């Protein structure tokens, strides 16, 4: 196929890797296939399951999967990357809050990836109304209708659409953030699934912190080197 417009910008990051499914699987199993890591397993699998969203009933456009924790270094972003590496370069499938992004830019980003999972990283500083708009927008599966003018002719702009389960991470309680913004907090809360990592014991891969950090980095590097292989197998 010919890939143009916004999709063309990201297509190189989804090209099949030279690696193998087995090497990706070995790295991800080293990280998460162990007792006590079930919450990380759920997070990883929810990203993989994003590609199944179109097969749900018509009104279901997807849900936010929020990974929340009070401390940095708990592995929130790493788990999301591990899931995204199944399909491509996880770093290019993420928007980071410190870089800043407009809502229109966000909708276009979601529209490009459509059914593939993406990561909205470190939304700790986002306020209630803004996060509510984001959660509601993602659950709608399309951006608001906009007008455009070209050559003096006014018409409707192309509308981005998606059906996916994107990740968000941050230190805030995202359910609480939604509840503070709306009187009908239950309706808001069902727009996301939240994993609070502080409720679970920390999984240690090695008794020495420096060696553990090296092991984690080695596993992440292996997933990156073999990115795309698992997603290709899943789609097939």
XYZ file of N, CA and C in Angstrom:
708
model
N 0.845 -1.193 0.000
C 0.000 0.000 0.000
C 0.875 1.235 0.000
N 0.316 2.343 -0.484
C 0.979 3.641 -0.407
C 0.529 4.320 0.876
N 1.475 4.688 1.699
C 1.166 5.314 2.984
C 1.525 6.784 2.904
N 0.527 7.644 3.119
C 0.781 9.067 3.033
C 0.298 9.814 4.246
N 0.340 11.134 4.151
C -0.146 12.027 5.201
C 0.529 11.712 6.537
N -0.258 11.764 7.628
C 0.318 11.537 8.952
C 0.867 10.143 9.126
N 0.225 9.167 8.484
C 0.692 7.788 8.625
C 2.098 7.618 8.059
N 2.407 8.362 7.014
C 3.726 8.252 6.416
C 4.836 8.642 7.370
N 4.541 9.581 8.266
C 5.538 10.030 9.237
C 5.931 8.912 10.196
N 4.948 8.070 10.574
C 5.198 7.047 11.584
C 5.459 5.664 10.992
N 5.180 5.476 9.709
C 5.331 4.154 9.091
C 6.718 3.536 9.289
N 7.812 4.306 9.152
C 9.130 3.684 9.338
C 9.324 3.078 10.723
N 8.594 3.578 11.715
C 8.750 3.072 13.076
C 7.973 1.782 13.308
N 7.195 1.355 12.309
C 6.421 0.126 12.422
C 6.907 -0.924 11.430
N 8.044 -0.660 10.812
C 8.585 -1.614 9.844
C 9.002 -2.891 10.566
N 8.815 -4.062 9.941
C 9.231 -5.324 10.570
C 10.705 -5.307 10.945
N 11.002 -5.744 12.152
C 12.396 -5.769 12.609
C 13.131 -6.956 12.013
N 14.442 -6.922 12.118
C 15.256 -8.039 11.645
C 15.283 -9.164 12.680
N 14.770 -8.875 13.861
C 14.820 -9.852 14.940
C 13.767 -10.931 14.797
N 13.550 -11.640 15.902
C 12.632 -12.778 15.868
C 11.610 -12.685 16.997
N 10.516 -13.374 16.814
C 9.485 -13.479 17.843
C 10.053 -14.141 19.096
N 10.894 -15.146 18.908
C 11.440 -15.899 20.050
C 12.292 -15.008 20.950
N 13.084 -14.120 20.354
C 13.937 -13.244 21.163
C 13.118 -12.207 21.909
N 12.079 -11.679 21.246
C 11.170 -10.759 21.941
C 10.490 -11.476 23.098
N 9.994 -12.695 22.846
C 9.291 -13.465 23.876
C 10.212 -13.782 25.041
N 11.453 -14.123 24.754
C 12.407 -14.448 25.810
C 12.639 -13.249 26.726
N 12.774 -12.062 26.132
C 13.016 -10.850 26.928
C 11.810 -10.476 27.773
N 10.622 -10.556 27.179
C 9.430 -10.147 27.922
C 9.076 -11.164 29.003
N 9.357 -12.437 28.749
C 9.128 -13.448 29.772
C 10.104 -13.304 30.936
N 11.346 -12.934 30.631
C 12.309 -12.689 31.699
C 11.814 -11.583 32.629
N 11.219 -10.563 32.056
C 10.756 -9.423 32.849
C 9.491 -9.733 33.647
N 8.516 -10.387 33.026
C 7.175 -10.423 33.613
C 6.586 -11.814 33.849
N 7.203 -12.866 33.335
C 6.639 -14.195 33.533
C 7.156 -14.787 34.840
N 6.654 -14.227 35.953
C 7.084 -14.658 37.279
C 5.986 -14.330 38.281
N 5.917 -15.069 39.381
C 4.880 -14.800 40.395
C 4.983 -13.373 40.931
N 3.817 -12.751 41.144
C 3.776 -11.385 41.659
C 3.759 -10.318 40.589
N 3.931 -10.733 39.337
C 3.965 -9.769 38.228
C 2.677 -9.795 37.417
N 1.607 -10.313 38.015
C 0.365 -10.465 37.259
C -0.202 -9.127 36.797
N -0.016 -8.067 37.595
C -0.532 -6.755 37.178
C 0.214 -6.232 35.960
N 1.516 -6.523 35.877
C 2.273 -6.134 34.690
C 1.851 -6.982 33.492
N 1.578 -8.264 33.723
C 1.117 -9.127 32.642
C -0.194 -8.594 32.060
N -1.098 -8.163 32.953
C -2.382 -7.621 32.490
C -2.147 -6.388 31.626
N -1.259 -5.505 32.075
C -0.989 -4.274 31.330
C -0.437 -4.592 29.940
N 0.548 -5.469 29.886
C 1.163 -5.831 28.608
C 0.126 -6.428 27.662
N -0.692 -7.352 28.191
C -1.676 -8.029 27.335
C -2.789 -7.086 26.887
N -3.112 -6.088 27.693
C -4.147 -5.139 27.279
C -3.697 -4.339 26.073
N -2.395 -4.042 25.992
C -1.865 -3.371 24.813
C -1.961 -4.253 23.588
N -1.595 -5.521 23.749
C -1.710 -6.452 22.623
C -3.159 -6.563 22.165
N -4.073 -6.555 23.131
C -5.495 -6.714 22.810
C -6.116 -5.512 22.134
N -5.383 -4.384 22.090
C -5.915 -3.183 21.446
C -6.329 -3.452 20.003
N -5.587 -4.336 19.317
C -5.890 -4.600 17.906
C -7.201 -5.363 17.729
N -7.774 -5.879 18.819
C -9.051 -6.586 18.748
C -10.243 -5.650 18.942
N -9.987 -4.400 19.289
C -11.073 -3.457 19.581
C -12.107 -3.357 18.461
N -11.713 -3.326 17.192
C -12.729 -3.210 16.122
C -13.706 -4.380 16.073
N -13.349 -5.508 16.710
C -14.225 -6.675 16.656
C -15.259 -6.670 17.773
N -15.202 -5.657 18.646
C -16.216 -5.511 19.677
C -17.477 -4.891 19.104
N -18.472 -4.691 19.964
C -19.715 -4.085 19.474
C -19.467 -2.640 19.041
N -20.328 -2.122 18.200
C -20.069 -0.867 17.493
C -19.829 0.322 18.410
N -20.510 0.354 19.558
C -20.379 1.508 20.439
C -19.062 1.519 21.207
N -18.394 0.384 21.242
C -17.139 0.295 22.007
C -15.971 0.750 21.148
N -15.342 1.858 21.553
C -14.212 2.417 20.811
C -12.887 2.205 21.532
N -12.953 1.646 22.738
C -11.728 1.427 23.497
C -11.734 2.161 24.819
N -10.808 1.798 25.687
C -10.686 2.412 27.002
C -9.231 2.793 27.268
N -9.061 3.817 28.096
C -7.736 4.134 28.590
C -7.299 3.066 29.577
N -6.051 2.648 29.496
C -5.462 1.758 30.499
C -4.440 2.594 31.254
N -4.810 3.001 32.464
C -3.966 3.904 33.251
C -3.102 3.109 34.218
N -1.801 3.366 34.193
C -0.878 2.750 35.146
C -0.384 3.863 36.053
N -0.796 3.796 37.305
C -0.607 4.902 38.237
C 0.227 4.448 39.431
N 1.131 5.315 39.872
C 1.939 5.003 41.046
C 2.556 6.254 41.618
N 2.693 6.288 42.928
C 3.197 7.486 43.594
C 4.678 7.722 43.410
N 5.410 6.692 43.107
C 6.864 6.812 42.992
C 7.318 6.586 41.562
N 8.396 7.280 41.185
C 9.021 7.027 39.895
C 9.888 5.777 40.012
N 10.233 5.201 38.876
C 11.092 4.038 38.892
C 10.393 2.743 39.236
N 9.061 2.727 39.175
C 8.320 1.497 39.465
C 8.142 0.623 38.223
N 8.524 1.139 37.065
C 8.449 0.336 35.853
C 7.208 0.571 35.027
N 6.490 1.674 35.280
C 5.238 1.940 34.548
C 5.500 2.101 33.059
N 6.418 2.976 32.713
C 6.708 3.227 31.302
C 7.332 2.002 30.650
N 8.183 1.294 31.392
C 8.837 0.108 30.851
C 7.825 -0.947 30.441
N 6.805 -1.160 31.268
C 5.773 -2.153 30.949
C 5.010 -1.762 29.689
N 4.712 -0.473 29.554
C 4.018 0.007 28.349
C 4.889 -0.193 27.123
N 6.160 0.164 27.237
C 7.082 -0.022 26.117
C 7.166 -1.496 25.734
N 7.211 -2.372 26.737
C 7.301 -3.808 26.463
C 6.136 -4.269 25.599
N 4.951 -3.738 25.885
C 3.764 -4.083 25.098
C 3.848 -3.498 23.690
N 4.241 -2.227 23.600
C 4.287 -1.542 22.308
C 5.355 -2.113 21.379
N 6.462 -2.625 21.952
C 7.522 -3.185 21.113
C 7.047 -4.388 20.312
N 5.905 -4.949 20.663
C 5.353 -6.030 19.850
C 5.056 -5.545 18.437
N 4.750 -4.245 18.310
C 4.287 -3.706 17.026
C 5.302 -2.804 16.331
N 6.196 -2.179 17.094
C 7.136 -1.255 16.466
C 8.010 -0.576 17.490
N 8.561 0.557 17.110
C 9.438 1.334 17.989
C 8.592 2.057 19.028
N 8.604 1.555 20.256
C 7.731 2.077 21.309
C 7.962 3.569 21.573
N 9.199 4.016 21.462
C 9.513 5.414 21.745
C 8.796 6.346 20.774
N 8.577 5.870 19.557
C 7.890 6.681 18.549
C 6.379 6.468 18.574
N 5.922 5.582 19.446
C 4.485 5.346 19.605
C 3.990 5.981 20.901
N 4.770 6.931 21.417
C 4.444 7.564 22.700
C 4.473 9.079 22.574
N 3.579 9.722 23.310
C 3.607 11.177 23.489
C 3.938 11.440 24.945
N 4.929 12.287 25.174
C 5.358 12.592 26.542
C 4.856 13.968 26.928
N 4.311 14.071 28.130
C 3.677 15.316 28.543
C 4.665 16.472 28.597
N 5.938 16.172 28.927
C 6.900 17.271 29.022
C 7.177 17.901 27.659
N 6.947 17.129 26.593
C 7.120 17.685 25.252
C 5.951 18.592 24.878
N 4.806 18.357 25.511
C 3.611 19.142 25.227
C 2.929 18.680 23.949
N 1.601 18.634 23.975
C 0.863 18.308 22.751
C -0.520 18.927 22.861
N -0.997 19.431 21.742
C -2.333 20.017 21.704
C -3.359 18.898 21.564
N -4.620 19.220 21.864
C -5.660 18.211 21.720
C -5.826 17.804 20.257
N -5.784 18.760 19.344
C -5.894 18.420 17.926
C -4.749 17.509 17.498
N -3.550 17.801 18.026
C -2.404 16.949 17.727
C -2.584 15.550 18.278
N -3.167 15.460 19.482
C -3.417 14.160 20.090
C -4.408 13.349 19.269
N -5.509 13.976 18.840
C -6.505 13.253 18.050
C -5.905 12.761 16.736
N -5.074 13.583 16.110
C -4.427 13.173 14.864
C -3.497 11.991 15.109
N -2.789 12.025 16.231
C -1.868 10.948 16.613
C -2.639 9.643 16.793
N -3.759 9.694 17.516
C -4.578 8.495 17.720
C -5.147 8.001 16.397
N -5.561 8.941 15.536
C -6.130 8.569 14.255
C -5.146 7.840 13.367
N -3.873 8.222 13.434
C -2.853 7.565 12.631
C -2.663 6.113 13.070
N -2.577 5.882 14.378
C -2.332 4.522 14.873
C -3.603 3.687 14.903
N -4.755 4.327 14.981
C -6.062 3.716 14.766
C -6.404 2.596 15.731
N -5.846 1.391 15.540
C -6.135 0.257 16.421
C -4.930 -0.183 17.235
N -3.750 0.268 16.843
C -2.555 -0.096 17.584
C -2.485 0.688 18.891
N -1.956 0.100 19.951
C -1.855 0.823 21.225
C -0.789 1.907 21.159
N -0.990 2.977 21.906
C 0.001 4.045 22.039
C 0.120 4.389 23.524
N 1.109 5.199 23.858
C 1.353 5.600 25.246
C 1.312 7.114 25.375
N 0.526 7.599 26.333
C 0.548 9.005 26.742
C 1.246 9.015 28.095
N 2.505 9.424 28.097
C 3.380 9.192 29.242
C 3.437 10.381 30.191
N 3.422 10.071 31.485
C 3.605 11.047 32.564
C 2.624 12.216 32.480
N 1.351 11.905 32.670
C 0.320 12.943 32.672
C 0.047 13.456 34.087
N 1.054 13.411 34.939
C 0.900 13.775 36.346
C 0.386 15.198 36.525
N 0.801 16.116 35.687
C 0.443 17.527 35.862
C -0.879 17.906 35.196
N -1.562 16.958 34.589
C -2.814 17.259 33.897
C -3.942 17.469 34.904
N -4.742 18.527 34.703
C -5.827 18.799 35.631
C -7.065 17.984 35.288
N -8.056 18.014 36.198
C -9.261 17.212 36.050
C -10.038 17.467 34.769
N -10.394 18.717 34.466
C -11.167 18.980 33.244
C -10.459 18.529 31.971
N -9.144 18.763 31.897
C -8.398 18.371 30.702
C -8.360 16.856 30.552
N -8.128 16.150 31.680
C -8.078 14.689 31.612
C -9.452 14.108 31.301
N -10.506 14.742 31.815
C -11.861 14.291 31.515
C -12.147 14.405 30.022
N -11.730 15.508 29.423
C -11.910 15.700 27.982
C -11.146 14.642 27.202
N -9.927 14.336 27.673
C -9.109 13.331 27.010
C -9.774 11.954 27.101
N -10.218 11.571 28.307
C -10.835 10.254 28.500
C -12.118 10.130 27.695
N -12.924 11.183 27.706
C -14.177 11.155 26.957
C -13.905 11.089 25.457
N -12.930 11.869 25.009
C -12.604 11.889 23.582
C -12.134 10.536 23.091
N -11.300 9.868 23.874
C -10.795 8.561 23.465
C -11.928 7.550 23.409
N -12.858 7.613 24.367
C -13.971 6.658 24.386
C -14.963 6.921 23.251
N -14.974 8.141 22.688
C -15.842 8.449 21.544
C -15.304 7.849 20.253
N -13.987 7.739 20.147
C -13.395 7.137 18.963
C -13.259 8.065 17.780
N -13.540 9.341 17.973
C -13.368 10.298 16.882
C -13.245 11.696 17.450
N -12.557 12.550 16.713
C -12.434 13.933 17.165
C -13.695 14.713 16.812
N -13.812 15.897 17.392
C -14.959 16.748 17.089
C -14.931 17.183 15.624
N -16.110 17.370 15.057
C -16.199 17.832 13.673
C -15.636 19.246 13.580
N -14.746 19.461 12.608
C -14.128 20.769 12.426
C -14.359 21.247 10.995
N -14.302 22.565 10.839
C -14.410 23.176 9.518
C -13.024 23.561 9.025
N -12.888 23.636 7.714
C -11.628 24.058 7.131
C -11.916 24.930 5.920
N -10.966 25.775 5.592
C -11.109 26.647 4.436
C -9.915 26.459 3.516
N -10.201 26.168 2.239
C -9.130 25.958 1.275
C -9.522 26.610 -0.041
N -8.708 27.542 -0.473
C -8.990 28.248 -1.716
C -10.288 29.042 -1.658
N -10.621 29.517 -0.451
C -11.843 30.299 -0.294
C -13.100 29.460 -0.155
N -12.949 28.144 -0.197
C -14.097 27.245 -0.057
C -14.091 26.635 1.341
N -15.180 26.825 2.063
C -15.285 26.293 3.421
C -15.981 24.938 3.392
N -15.406 23.972 4.110
C -16.003 22.636 4.173
C -15.586 21.939 5.446
N -15.971 20.692 5.567
C -15.612 19.911 6.749
C -14.193 19.380 6.603
N -13.439 19.480 7.702
C -12.091 18.924 7.711
C -12.168 17.404 7.872
N -11.130 16.724 7.441
C -11.064 15.278 7.655
C -11.078 14.987 9.152
N -11.857 14.015 9.551
C -12.003 13.686 10.970
C -11.200 12.436 11.301
N -10.362 12.540 12.335
C -9.580 11.385 12.773
C -10.480 10.431 13.552
N -10.337 9.148 13.298
C -11.101 8.123 14.016
C -10.134 7.052 14.510
N -10.527 6.346 15.570
C -9.690 5.294 16.130
C -10.553 4.344 16.951
N -10.035 3.147 17.173
C -10.619 2.179 18.101
C -9.435 1.449 18.717
N -9.067 1.831 19.919
C -7.849 1.309 20.537
C -7.946 1.387 22.052
N -6.968 0.797 22.713
C -6.828 0.900 24.168
C -5.457 1.496 24.472
N -5.366 2.810 24.518
C -4.065 3.440 24.763
C -3.685 3.412 26.242
N -2.388 3.493 26.509
C -1.865 3.581 27.873
C -1.732 5.039 28.303
N -1.960 5.309 29.582
C -1.529 6.563 30.196
C -0.792 6.207 31.482
N 0.222 6.979 31.810
C 0.941 6.774 33.060
C 1.032 8.092 33.816
N 1.235 7.994 35.111
C 1.387 9.182 35.934
C 1.359 8.815 37.408
N 1.644 9.815 38.245
C 1.656 9.592 39.687
C 0.301 9.836 40.338
N -0.631 10.442 39.599
C -1.942 10.765 40.160
C -2.887 9.576 40.106
N -3.919 9.636 40.961
C -5.019 8.689 40.894
C -5.967 9.195 39.807
N -5.956 8.555 38.654
C -6.742 9.044 37.522
C -8.239 8.868 37.741
N -8.642 7.809 38.445
C -10.060 7.669 38.780
C -10.509 8.840 39.646
N -9.675 9.194 40.630
C -9.993 10.327 41.493
C -10.032 11.631 40.731
N -9.151 11.749 39.744
C -9.106 12.965 38.934
C -10.404 13.141 38.160
N -10.940 12.044 37.634
C -12.219 12.115 36.928
C -13.359 12.410 37.890
N -13.316 11.822 39.072
C -14.404 11.988 40.038
C -14.517 13.421 40.521
N -13.391 14.117 40.617
C -13.423 15.498 41.088
C -13.982 16.454 40.058
N -14.042 16.008 38.807
C -14.441 16.920 37.739
C -15.911 16.831 37.382
N -16.549 15.687 37.644
C -17.915 15.492 37.196
C -18.804 15.037 38.340
N -20.059 15.498 38.316
C -21.026 15.045 39.311
C -21.310 13.561 39.126
N -21.372 13.131 37.868
C -21.630 11.729 37.566
C -20.289 11.008 37.435
N -19.626 10.786 38.574
C -18.277 10.240 38.544
C -18.246 8.798 38.064
N -19.344 8.054 38.266
C -19.367 6.666 37.821
C -19.296 6.583 36.300
N -20.023 7.464 35.629
C -19.991 7.481 34.162
C -18.598 7.834 33.657
N -17.908 8.697 34.387
C -16.553 9.068 34.006
C -15.582 7.917 34.267
N -15.768 7.260 35.416
C -14.801 6.250 35.836
C -14.741 5.061 34.891
N -15.866 4.728 34.257
C -15.872 3.558 33.380
C -15.116 3.811 32.078
N -14.612 5.016 31.898
C -13.854 5.306 30.681
C -12.391 4.883 30.793
N -11.990 4.365 31.939
C -10.615 3.898 32.043
C -10.505 2.725 33.011
N -9.486 1.925 32.794
C -9.098 0.860 33.720
C -7.787 1.293 34.352
N -7.712 1.266 35.676
C -6.516 1.765 36.357
C -5.821 0.658 37.137
N -4.508 0.602 36.973
C -3.672 -0.292 37.759
C -2.821 0.577 38.675
N -3.011 0.436 39.981
C -2.237 1.201 40.967
C -1.060 0.338 41.413
N 0.111 0.617 40.890
C 1.257 -0.267 41.113
C 1.725 -0.249 42.568
N 1.393 0.801 43.323
C 1.827 0.870 44.718
C 1.157 -0.204 45.577
N 0.074 -0.781 45.073
C -0.640 -1.812 45.829
C 0.041 -3.169 45.732
N 1.017 -3.296 44.852
C 1.647 -4.592 44.607
C 3.102 -4.575 45.063
N 3.608 -5.726 45.483
C 5.020 -5.783 45.895
C 5.941 -5.538 44.716
N 7.081 -4.943 45.000
C 8.078 -4.698 43.960
C 8.741 -6.028 43.590
N 8.781 -6.326 42.309
C 9.411 -7.551 41.829
C 10.902 -7.291 41.639
N 11.728 -8.044 42.341
C 13.175 -7.895 42.209
C 13.728 -8.970 41.288
N 14.474 -8.533 40.284
C 15.091 -9.460 39.337
C 16.476 -9.869 39.796
N 17.053 -9.086 40.711
C 18.370 -9.396 41.272
C 18.509 -8.667 42.593
N 19.266 -9.224 43.502
C 19.409 -8.623 44.835
C 20.221 -7.345 44.822
N 21.032 -7.149 43.793
C 21.846 -5.935 43.668
C 21.168 -4.973 42.701
N 20.909 -3.737 43.141
C 20.157 -2.779 42.328
C 20.847 -2.474 41.006
N 22.169 -2.295 41.035
C 22.880 -1.958 39.802
C 22.780 -3.083 38.782
N 22.938 -4.322 39.242
C 22.834 -5.463 38.324
C 21.407 -5.596 37.828
N 20.433 -5.353 38.708
C 19.031 -5.418 38.295
C 18.749 -4.398 37.192
N 19.252 -3.169 37.362
C 19.049 -2.129 36.358
C 19.654 -2.541 35.024
N 20.820 -3.188 35.080
C 21.469 -3.644 33.850
C 20.671 -4.761 33.186
N 20.100 -5.654 34.001
C 19.291 -6.743 33.457
C 18.034 -6.214 32.780
N 17.386 -5.223 33.428
C 16.187 -4.621 32.861
C 16.518 -3.935 31.539
N 17.599 -3.159 31.534
C 17.982 -2.451 30.312
C 18.307 -3.434 29.196
N 18.964 -4.544 29.542
C 19.297 -5.552 28.541
C 18.037 -6.165 27.941
N 17.034 -6.429 28.790
C 15.780 -7.002 28.310
C 15.031 -6.022 27.415
N 15.007 -4.748 27.819
C 14.337 -3.723 27.020
C 15.040 -3.559 25.675
N 16.361 -3.571 25.683
C 17.122 -3.469 24.434
C 16.810 -4.644 23.506
N 16.637 -5.833 24.089
C 16.322 -7.014 23.291
C 14.942 -6.900 22.667
N 13.978 -6.372 23.442
C 12.633 -6.176 22.885
C 12.666 -5.162 21.751
N 13.445 -4.102 21.940
C 13.549 -3.070 20.904
C 14.206 -3.634 19.643
N 15.227 -4.448 19.825
C 15.948 -5.028 18.686
C 15.069 -6.000 17.900
N 14.042 -6.537 18.570
C 13.162 -7.504 17.924
C 11.739 -6.968 17.812
N 11.614 -5.643 17.784
C 10.299 -5.007 17.732
C 9.590 -5.336 16.430
N 8.289 -5.567 16.514
C 7.479 -5.811 15.338
C 7.215 -7.277 15.052
N 8.083 -8.142 15.538
C 7.941 -9.572 15.232
C 6.692 -10.156 15.874
N 6.446 -9.805 17.135
C 5.294 -10.365 17.842
C 3.979 -9.836 17.265
N 3.943 -8.543 16.970
C 2.728 -7.964 16.401
C 2.392 -8.578 15.051
N 3.415 -8.833 14.257
C 3.198 -9.481 12.971
C 2.568 -10.856 13.159
N 3.066 -11.611 14.145
C 2.519 -12.942 14.422
C 1.081 -12.850 14.918
N 0.805 -11.874 15.783
C -0.559 -11.708 16.305
C -1.534 -11.382 15.186
N -1.157 -10.478 14.305
C -2.041 -10.087 13.208
C -2.307 -11.252 12.267
N -1.270 -12.048 12.023
C -1.443 -13.216 11.153
C -2.392 -14.237 11.809
